[in-house]
mmCIF file of N, CA, C and O in Angstrom:
data_model
loop_
_atom_site.group_PDB
_atom_site.id
_atom_site.type_symbol
_atom_site.label_atom_id
_atom_site.label_comp_id
_atom_site.label_asym_id
_atom_site.label_seq_id
_atom_site.Cartn_x
_atom_site.Cartn_y
_atom_site.Cartn_z
ATOM 1 N N MET C 1 17.929 28.115 -19.648
ATOM 2 C CA MET C 1 18.901 27.059 -19.587
ATOM 3 C C MET C 1 18.560 26.031 -20.676
ATOM 4 O O MET C 1 17.394 25.703 -20.879
ATOM 5 N N ARG C 2 19.578 25.562 -21.329
ATOM 6 C CA ARG C 2 19.366 24.584 -22.406
ATOM 7 C C ARG C 2 18.992 23.228 -21.832
ATOM 8 O O ARG C 2 19.351 22.868 -20.720
ATOM 9 N N ARG C 3 18.271 22.462 -22.646
ATOM 10 C CA ARG C 3 17.825 21.140 -22.231
ATOM 11 C C ARG C 3 19.011 20.225 -21.915
ATOM 12 O O ARG C 3 18.960 19.427 -20.983
ATOM 13 N N ARG C 4 20.043 20.351 -22.647
ATOM 14 C CA ARG C 4 21.225 19.505 -22.424
ATOM 15 C C ARG C 4 21.825 19.762 -21.045
ATOM 16 O O ARG C 4 22.234 18.828 -20.354
ATOM 17 N N THR C 5 21.875 21.024 -20.638
ATOM 18 C CA THR C 5 22.407 21.375 -19.318
ATOM 19 C C THR C 5 21.476 20.872 -18.220
ATOM 20 O O THR C 5 21.931 20.332 -17.207
ATOM 21 N N ARG C 6 20.163 21.056 -18.422
ATOM 22 C CA ARG C 6 19.188 20.557 -17.443
ATOM 23 C C ARG C 6 19.300 19.048 -17.292
ATOM 24 O O ARG C 6 19.208 18.515 -16.191
ATOM 25 N N THR C 7 19.504 18.350 -18.396
ATOM 26 C CA THR C 7 19.632 16.892 -18.344
ATOM 27 C C THR C 7 20.869 16.485 -17.545
ATOM 28 O O THR C 7 20.811 15.541 -16.749
ATOM 29 N N LEU C 8 21.970 17.167 -17.732
ATOM 30 C CA LEU C 8 23.185 16.872 -16.977
ATOM 31 C C LEU C 8 22.968 17.104 -15.485
ATOM 32 O O LEU C 8 23.281 16.239 -14.653
ATOM 33 N N ILE C 9 22.400 18.258 -15.136
ATOM 34 C CA ILE C 9 22.147 18.573 -13.730
ATOM 35 C C ILE C 9 21.171 17.569 -13.129
ATOM 36 O O ILE C 9 21.369 17.069 -12.014
ATOM 37 N N GLY C 10 20.118 17.254 -13.856
ATOM 38 C CA GLY C 10 19.124 16.311 -13.363
ATOM 39 C C GLY C 10 19.685 14.920 -13.177
ATOM 40 O O GLY C 10 19.368 14.233 -12.206
ATOM 41 N N THR C 11 20.522 14.487 -14.090
ATOM 42 C CA THR C 11 21.124 13.157 -13.989
ATOM 43 C C THR C 11 22.018 13.053 -12.760
ATOM 44 O O THR C 11 21.955 12.068 -12.012
ATOM 45 N N VAL C 12 22.827 14.043 -12.534
ATOM 46 C CA VAL C 12 23.713 14.046 -11.361
ATOM 47 C C VAL C 12 22.879 14.075 -10.081
ATOM 48 O O VAL C 12 23.163 13.348 -9.118
ATOM 49 N N THR C 13 21.820 14.876 -10.073
ATOM 50 C CA THR C 13 20.942 14.956 -8.901
ATOM 51 C C THR C 13 20.242 13.624 -8.645
ATOM 52 O O THR C 13 20.150 13.175 -7.502
ATOM 53 N N MET C 14 19.753 12.980 -9.716
ATOM 54 C CA MET C 14 19.093 11.685 -9.553
ATOM 55 C C MET C 14 20.054 10.627 -9.025
ATOM 56 O O MET C 14 19.691 9.834 -8.155
ATOM 57 N N LEU C 15 21.262 10.607 -9.539
ATOM 58 C CA LEU C 15 22.247 9.642 -9.052
ATOM 59 C C LEU C 15 22.558 9.861 -7.575
ATOM 60 O O LEU C 15 22.646 8.903 -6.807
ATOM 61 N N ALA C 16 22.695 11.117 -7.180
ATOM 62 C CA ALA C 16 22.962 11.417 -5.771
ATOM 63 C C ALA C 16 21.784 10.988 -4.899
ATOM 64 O O ALA C 16 21.974 10.398 -3.828
ATOM 65 N N PHE C 17 20.563 11.263 -5.364
ATOM 66 C CA PHE C 17 19.375 10.883 -4.597
ATOM 67 C C PHE C 17 19.283 9.368 -4.437
ATOM 68 O O PHE C 17 19.023 8.866 -3.341
ATOM 69 N N VAL C 18 19.502 8.638 -5.518
ATOM 70 C CA VAL C 18 19.400 7.176 -5.459
ATOM 71 C C VAL C 18 20.508 6.599 -4.572
ATOM 72 O O VAL C 18 20.280 5.630 -3.849
ATOM 73 N N CYS C 19 21.687 7.215 -4.602
ATOM 74 C CA CYS C 19 22.775 6.746 -3.737
ATOM 75 C C CYS C 19 22.458 6.970 -2.261
ATOM 76 O O CYS C 19 22.957 6.244 -1.399
ATOM 77 N N LEU C 20 21.642 7.965 -1.955
ATOM 78 C CA LEU C 20 21.215 8.182 -0.573
ATOM 79 C C LEU C 20 19.982 7.346 -0.231
ATOM 80 O O LEU C 20 19.868 6.815 0.868
ATOM 81 N N TYR C 21 19.059 7.242 -1.164
ATOM 82 C CA TYR C 21 17.810 6.519 -0.922
ATOM 83 C C TYR C 21 18.057 5.019 -0.739
ATOM 84 O O TYR C 21 17.431 4.408 0.130
ATOM 85 N N GLY C 22 18.935 4.455 -1.523
ATOM 86 C CA GLY C 22 19.201 3.017 -1.450
ATOM 87 C C GLY C 22 19.601 2.553 -0.057
ATOM 88 O O GLY C 22 18.952 1.659 0.506
ATOM 89 N N PRO C 23 20.644 3.131 0.524
ATOM 90 C CA PRO C 23 21.027 2.702 1.881
ATOM 91 C C PRO C 23 19.942 2.976 2.927
ATOM 92 O O PRO C 23 19.761 2.185 3.854
ATOM 93 N N LEU C 24 19.213 4.081 2.776
ATOM 94 C CA LEU C 24 18.139 4.351 3.734
ATOM 95 C C LEU C 24 17.032 3.309 3.620
ATOM 96 O O LEU C 24 16.509 2.837 4.634
ATOM 97 N N ALA C 25 16.666 2.948 2.408
ATOM 98 C CA ALA C 25 15.636 1.929 2.208
ATOM 99 C C ALA C 25 16.116 0.578 2.734
ATOM 100 O O ALA C 25 15.343 -0.166 3.346
ATOM 101 N N MET C 26 17.383 0.262 2.510
ATOM 102 C CA MET C 26 17.921 -1.010 3.018
ATOM 103 C C MET C 26 17.940 -1.026 4.544
ATOM 104 O O MET C 26 17.641 -2.052 5.161
ATOM 105 N N ALA C 27 18.291 0.102 5.156
ATOM 106 C CA ALA C 27 18.296 0.167 6.618
ATOM 107 C C ALA C 27 16.884 0.001 7.172
ATOM 108 O O ALA C 27 16.676 -0.707 8.162
ATOM 109 N N LEU C 28 15.914 0.637 6.527
ATOM 110 C CA LEU C 28 14.524 0.492 6.949
ATOM 111 C C LEU C 28 14.065 -0.952 6.790
ATOM 112 O O LEU C 28 13.433 -1.525 7.677
ATOM 113 N N ALA C 29 14.412 -1.546 5.671
ATOM 114 C CA ALA C 29 14.016 -2.935 5.420
ATOM 115 C C ALA C 29 14.660 -3.874 6.426
ATOM 116 O O ALA C 29 14.023 -4.820 6.894
ATOM 117 N N ASP C 30 15.888 -3.635 6.763
ATOM 118 C CA ASP C 30 16.593 -4.513 7.701
ATOM 119 C C ASP C 30 16.053 -4.369 9.120
ATOM 120 O O ASP C 30 15.951 -5.345 9.856
ATOM 121 N N SER C 31 15.695 -3.152 9.504
ATOM 122 C CA SER C 31 15.290 -2.939 10.893
ATOM 123 C C SER C 31 13.816 -3.236 11.148
ATOM 124 O O SER C 31 13.470 -3.756 12.194
ATOM 125 N N ARG C 32 12.946 -2.902 10.212
ATOM 126 C CA ARG C 32 11.510 -3.013 10.474
ATOM 127 C C ARG C 32 10.818 -4.105 9.663
ATOM 128 O O ARG C 32 10.002 -4.843 10.184
ATOM 129 N N ILE C 33 11.121 -4.169 8.391
ATOM 130 C CA ILE C 33 10.372 -5.042 7.496
ATOM 131 C C ILE C 33 10.715 -6.509 7.718
ATOM 132 O O ILE C 33 9.868 -7.379 7.543
ATOM 133 N N ALA C 34 11.914 -6.793 8.144
ATOM 134 C CA ALA C 34 12.338 -8.187 8.326
ATOM 135 C C ALA C 34 11.523 -8.912 9.395
ATOM 136 O O ALA C 34 11.464 -10.137 9.394
ATOM 137 N N GLU C 35 10.872 -8.156 10.265
ATOM 138 C CA GLU C 35 10.104 -8.755 11.353
ATOM 139 C C GLU C 35 8.658 -9.059 10.957
ATOM 140 O O GLU C 35 7.923 -9.637 11.739
ATOM 141 N N THR C 36 8.242 -8.671 9.771
ATOM 142 C CA THR C 36 6.849 -8.849 9.350
ATOM 143 C C THR C 36 6.681 -10.172 8.603
ATOM 144 O O THR C 36 7.656 -10.771 8.152
ATOM 145 N N PRO C 37 5.427 -10.604 8.432
ATOM 146 C CA PRO C 37 5.173 -11.835 7.670
ATOM 147 C C PRO C 37 5.595 -11.683 6.196
ATOM 148 O O PRO C 37 5.642 -10.566 5.669
ATOM 149 N N PRO C 38 5.897 -12.790 5.520
ATOM 150 C CA PRO C 38 6.399 -12.733 4.144
ATOM 151 C C PRO C 38 5.485 -12.001 3.155
ATOM 152 O O PRO C 38 5.974 -11.302 2.271
ATOM 153 N N ALA C 39 4.176 -12.148 3.280
ATOM 154 C CA ALA C 39 3.263 -11.468 2.345
ATOM 155 C C ALA C 39 3.352 -9.955 2.498
ATOM 156 O O ALA C 39 3.378 -9.216 1.502
ATOM 157 N N ILE C 40 3.429 -9.487 3.726
ATOM 158 C CA ILE C 40 3.554 -8.051 3.970
ATOM 159 C C ILE C 40 4.931 -7.566 3.526
ATOM 160 O O ILE C 40 5.072 -6.454 3.009
ATOM 161 N N GLN C 41 5.942 -8.391 3.718
ATOM 162 C CA GLN C 41 7.281 -8.029 3.248
ATOM 163 C C GLN C 41 7.283 -7.774 1.745
ATOM 164 O O GLN C 41 7.885 -6.802 1.280
ATOM 165 N N ALA C 42 6.630 -8.627 0.989
ATOM 166 C CA ALA C 42 6.585 -8.469 -0.467
ATOM 167 C C ALA C 42 5.948 -7.144 -0.847
ATOM 168 O O ALA C 42 6.444 -6.426 -1.732
ATOM 169 N N VAL C 43 4.862 -6.788 -0.176
ATOM 170 C CA VAL C 43 4.189 -5.514 -0.461
ATOM 171 C C VAL C 43 5.092 -4.340 -0.092
ATOM 172 O O VAL C 43 5.252 -3.384 -0.866
ATOM 173 N N LEU C 44 5.698 -4.399 1.072
ATOM 174 C CA LEU C 44 6.544 -3.294 1.525
ATOM 175 C C LEU C 44 7.800 -3.141 0.662
ATOM 176 O O LEU C 44 8.217 -2.013 0.355
ATOM 177 N N TYR C 45 8.391 -4.250 0.249
ATOM 178 C CA TYR C 45 9.552 -4.160 -0.644
ATOM 179 C C TYR C 45 9.156 -3.576 -1.994
ATOM 180 O O TYR C 45 9.916 -2.808 -2.598
ATOM 181 N N SER C 46 7.968 -3.903 -2.463
ATOM 182 C CA SER C 46 7.482 -3.323 -3.723
ATOM 183 C C SER C 46 7.295 -1.815 -3.586
ATOM 184 O O SER C 46 7.661 -1.057 -4.477
ATOM 185 N N ILE C 47 6.727 -1.397 -2.471
ATOM 186 C CA ILE C 47 6.527 0.041 -2.236
ATOM 187 C C ILE C 47 7.873 0.752 -2.155
ATOM 188 O O ILE C 47 8.054 1.819 -2.761
ATOM 189 N N LEU C 48 8.826 0.188 -1.425
ATOM 190 C CA LEU C 48 10.154 0.809 -1.329
ATOM 191 C C LEU C 48 10.851 0.853 -2.684
ATOM 192 O O LEU C 48 11.588 1.793 -2.985
ATOM 193 N N GLY C 49 10.610 -0.146 -3.499
ATOM 194 C CA GLY C 49 11.239 -0.187 -4.810
ATOM 195 C C GLY C 49 10.689 0.841 -5.777
ATOM 196 O O GLY C 49 11.383 1.286 -6.691
ATOM 197 N N ILE C 50 9.448 1.242 -5.583
ATOM 198 C CA ILE C 50 8.812 2.210 -6.486
ATOM 199 C C ILE C 50 8.819 3.623 -5.898
ATOM 200 O O ILE C 50 8.765 4.606 -6.639
ATOM 201 N N ALA C 51 8.913 3.754 -4.588
ATOM 202 C CA ALA C 51 8.748 5.047 -3.913
ATOM 203 C C ALA C 51 9.786 6.094 -4.319
ATOM 204 O O ALA C 51 9.512 7.290 -4.242
ATOM 205 N N TRP C 52 10.944 5.686 -4.773
ATOM 206 C CA TRP C 52 11.986 6.665 -5.105
ATOM 207 C C TRP C 52 11.600 7.549 -6.279
ATOM 208 O O TRP C 52 12.101 8.672 -6.421
ATOM 209 N N ILE C 53 10.684 7.086 -7.133
ATOM 210 C CA ILE C 53 10.353 7.848 -8.332
ATOM 211 C C ILE C 53 9.491 9.072 -8.018
ATOM 212 O O ILE C 53 9.590 10.090 -8.701
ATOM 213 N N PHE C 54 8.662 9.004 -6.974
ATOM 214 C CA PHE C 54 7.741 10.105 -6.694
ATOM 215 C C PHE C 54 8.450 11.419 -6.348
ATOM 216 O O PHE C 54 8.064 12.473 -6.865
ATOM 217 N N PRO C 55 9.483 11.439 -5.520
ATOM 218 C CA PRO C 55 10.176 12.711 -5.282
ATOM 219 C C PRO C 55 10.947 13.205 -6.513
ATOM 220 O O PRO C 55 11.233 14.396 -6.635
ATOM 221 N N LEU C 56 11.271 12.298 -7.439
ATOM 222 C CA LEU C 56 12.052 12.694 -8.612
ATOM 223 C C LEU C 56 11.195 13.122 -9.802
ATOM 224 O O LEU C 56 11.737 13.643 -10.784
ATOM 225 N N MET C 57 9.897 12.922 -9.752
ATOM 226 C CA MET C 57 9.041 13.286 -10.891
ATOM 227 C C MET C 57 9.122 14.768 -11.261
ATOM 228 O O MET C 57 9.227 15.098 -12.441
ATOM 229 N N PRO C 58 9.093 15.707 -10.302
ATOM 230 C CA PRO C 58 9.241 17.119 -10.704
ATOM 231 C C PRO C 58 10.584 17.396 -11.381
ATOM 232 O O PRO C 58 10.657 18.183 -12.326
ATOM 233 N N LEU C 59 11.625 16.737 -10.918
ATOM 234 C CA LEU C 59 12.943 16.914 -11.534
ATOM 235 C C LEU C 59 12.938 16.381 -12.968
ATOM 236 O O LEU C 59 13.478 17.022 -13.880
ATOM 237 N N ILE C 60 12.322 15.237 -13.183
ATOM 238 C CA ILE C 60 12.259 14.663 -14.526
ATOM 239 C C ILE C 60 11.456 15.576 -15.453
ATOM 240 O O ILE C 60 11.841 15.801 -16.604
ATOM 241 N N ARG C 61 10.337 16.107 -14.960
ATOM 242 C CA ARG C 61 9.549 17.042 -15.779
ATOM 243 C C ARG C 61 10.371 18.282 -16.140
ATOM 244 O O ARG C 61 10.306 18.776 -17.257
ATOM 245 N N TRP C 62 11.126 18.797 -15.172
ATOM 246 C CA TRP C 62 11.959 19.974 -15.421
ATOM 247 C C TRP C 62 13.033 19.661 -16.462
ATOM 248 O O TRP C 62 13.302 20.465 -17.345
ATOM 249 N N MET C 63 13.632 18.478 -16.366
ATOM 250 C CA MET C 63 14.678 18.090 -17.313
ATOM 251 C C MET C 63 14.140 17.994 -18.731
ATOM 252 O O MET C 63 14.845 18.314 -19.685
ATOM 253 N N GLU C 64 12.916 17.527 -18.885
ATOM 254 C CA GLU C 64 12.354 17.238 -20.211
ATOM 255 C C GLU C 64 11.624 18.428 -20.836
ATOM 256 O O GLU C 64 11.097 18.287 -21.933
ATOM 257 N N ARG C 65 11.602 19.561 -20.179
ATOM 258 C CA ARG C 65 10.965 20.738 -20.777
ATOM 259 C C ARG C 65 11.686 21.130 -22.059
ATOM 260 O O ARG C 65 12.918 21.033 -22.133
ATOM 261 N N PRO C 66 10.947 21.603 -23.042
ATOM 262 C CA PRO C 66 11.622 22.049 -24.262
ATOM 263 C C PRO C 66 12.356 23.373 -24.035
ATOM 264 O O PRO C 66 12.017 24.142 -23.130
ATOM 265 N N ASP C 67 13.362 23.630 -24.847
ATOM 266 C CA ASP C 67 14.078 24.903 -24.774
ATOM 267 C C ASP C 67 13.149 26.026 -25.184
ATOM 268 O O ASP C 67 12.243 25.859 -25.984
ATOM 269 N N ARG C 68 13.403 27.195 -24.649
ATOM 270 C CA ARG C 68 12.599 28.372 -25.025
ATOM 271 C C ARG C 68 13.313 29.172 -26.063
ATOM 272 O O ARG C 68 14.414 29.213 -26.274
#
């Protein structure tokens, strides 16, 4: 598969994932994190803000592979 095609597929997949992850993270933040002290909230919001990249790293590596 050409790199251009992989990039298109990966981009669509990433957008779909972020569109699902965002509302789930907001629901978690609204239900659980809002009850914690402000310092812990800052840490948890930072973790939620960065956590989406870890499941997408294999996809990004696959997208960036050179053509054979």
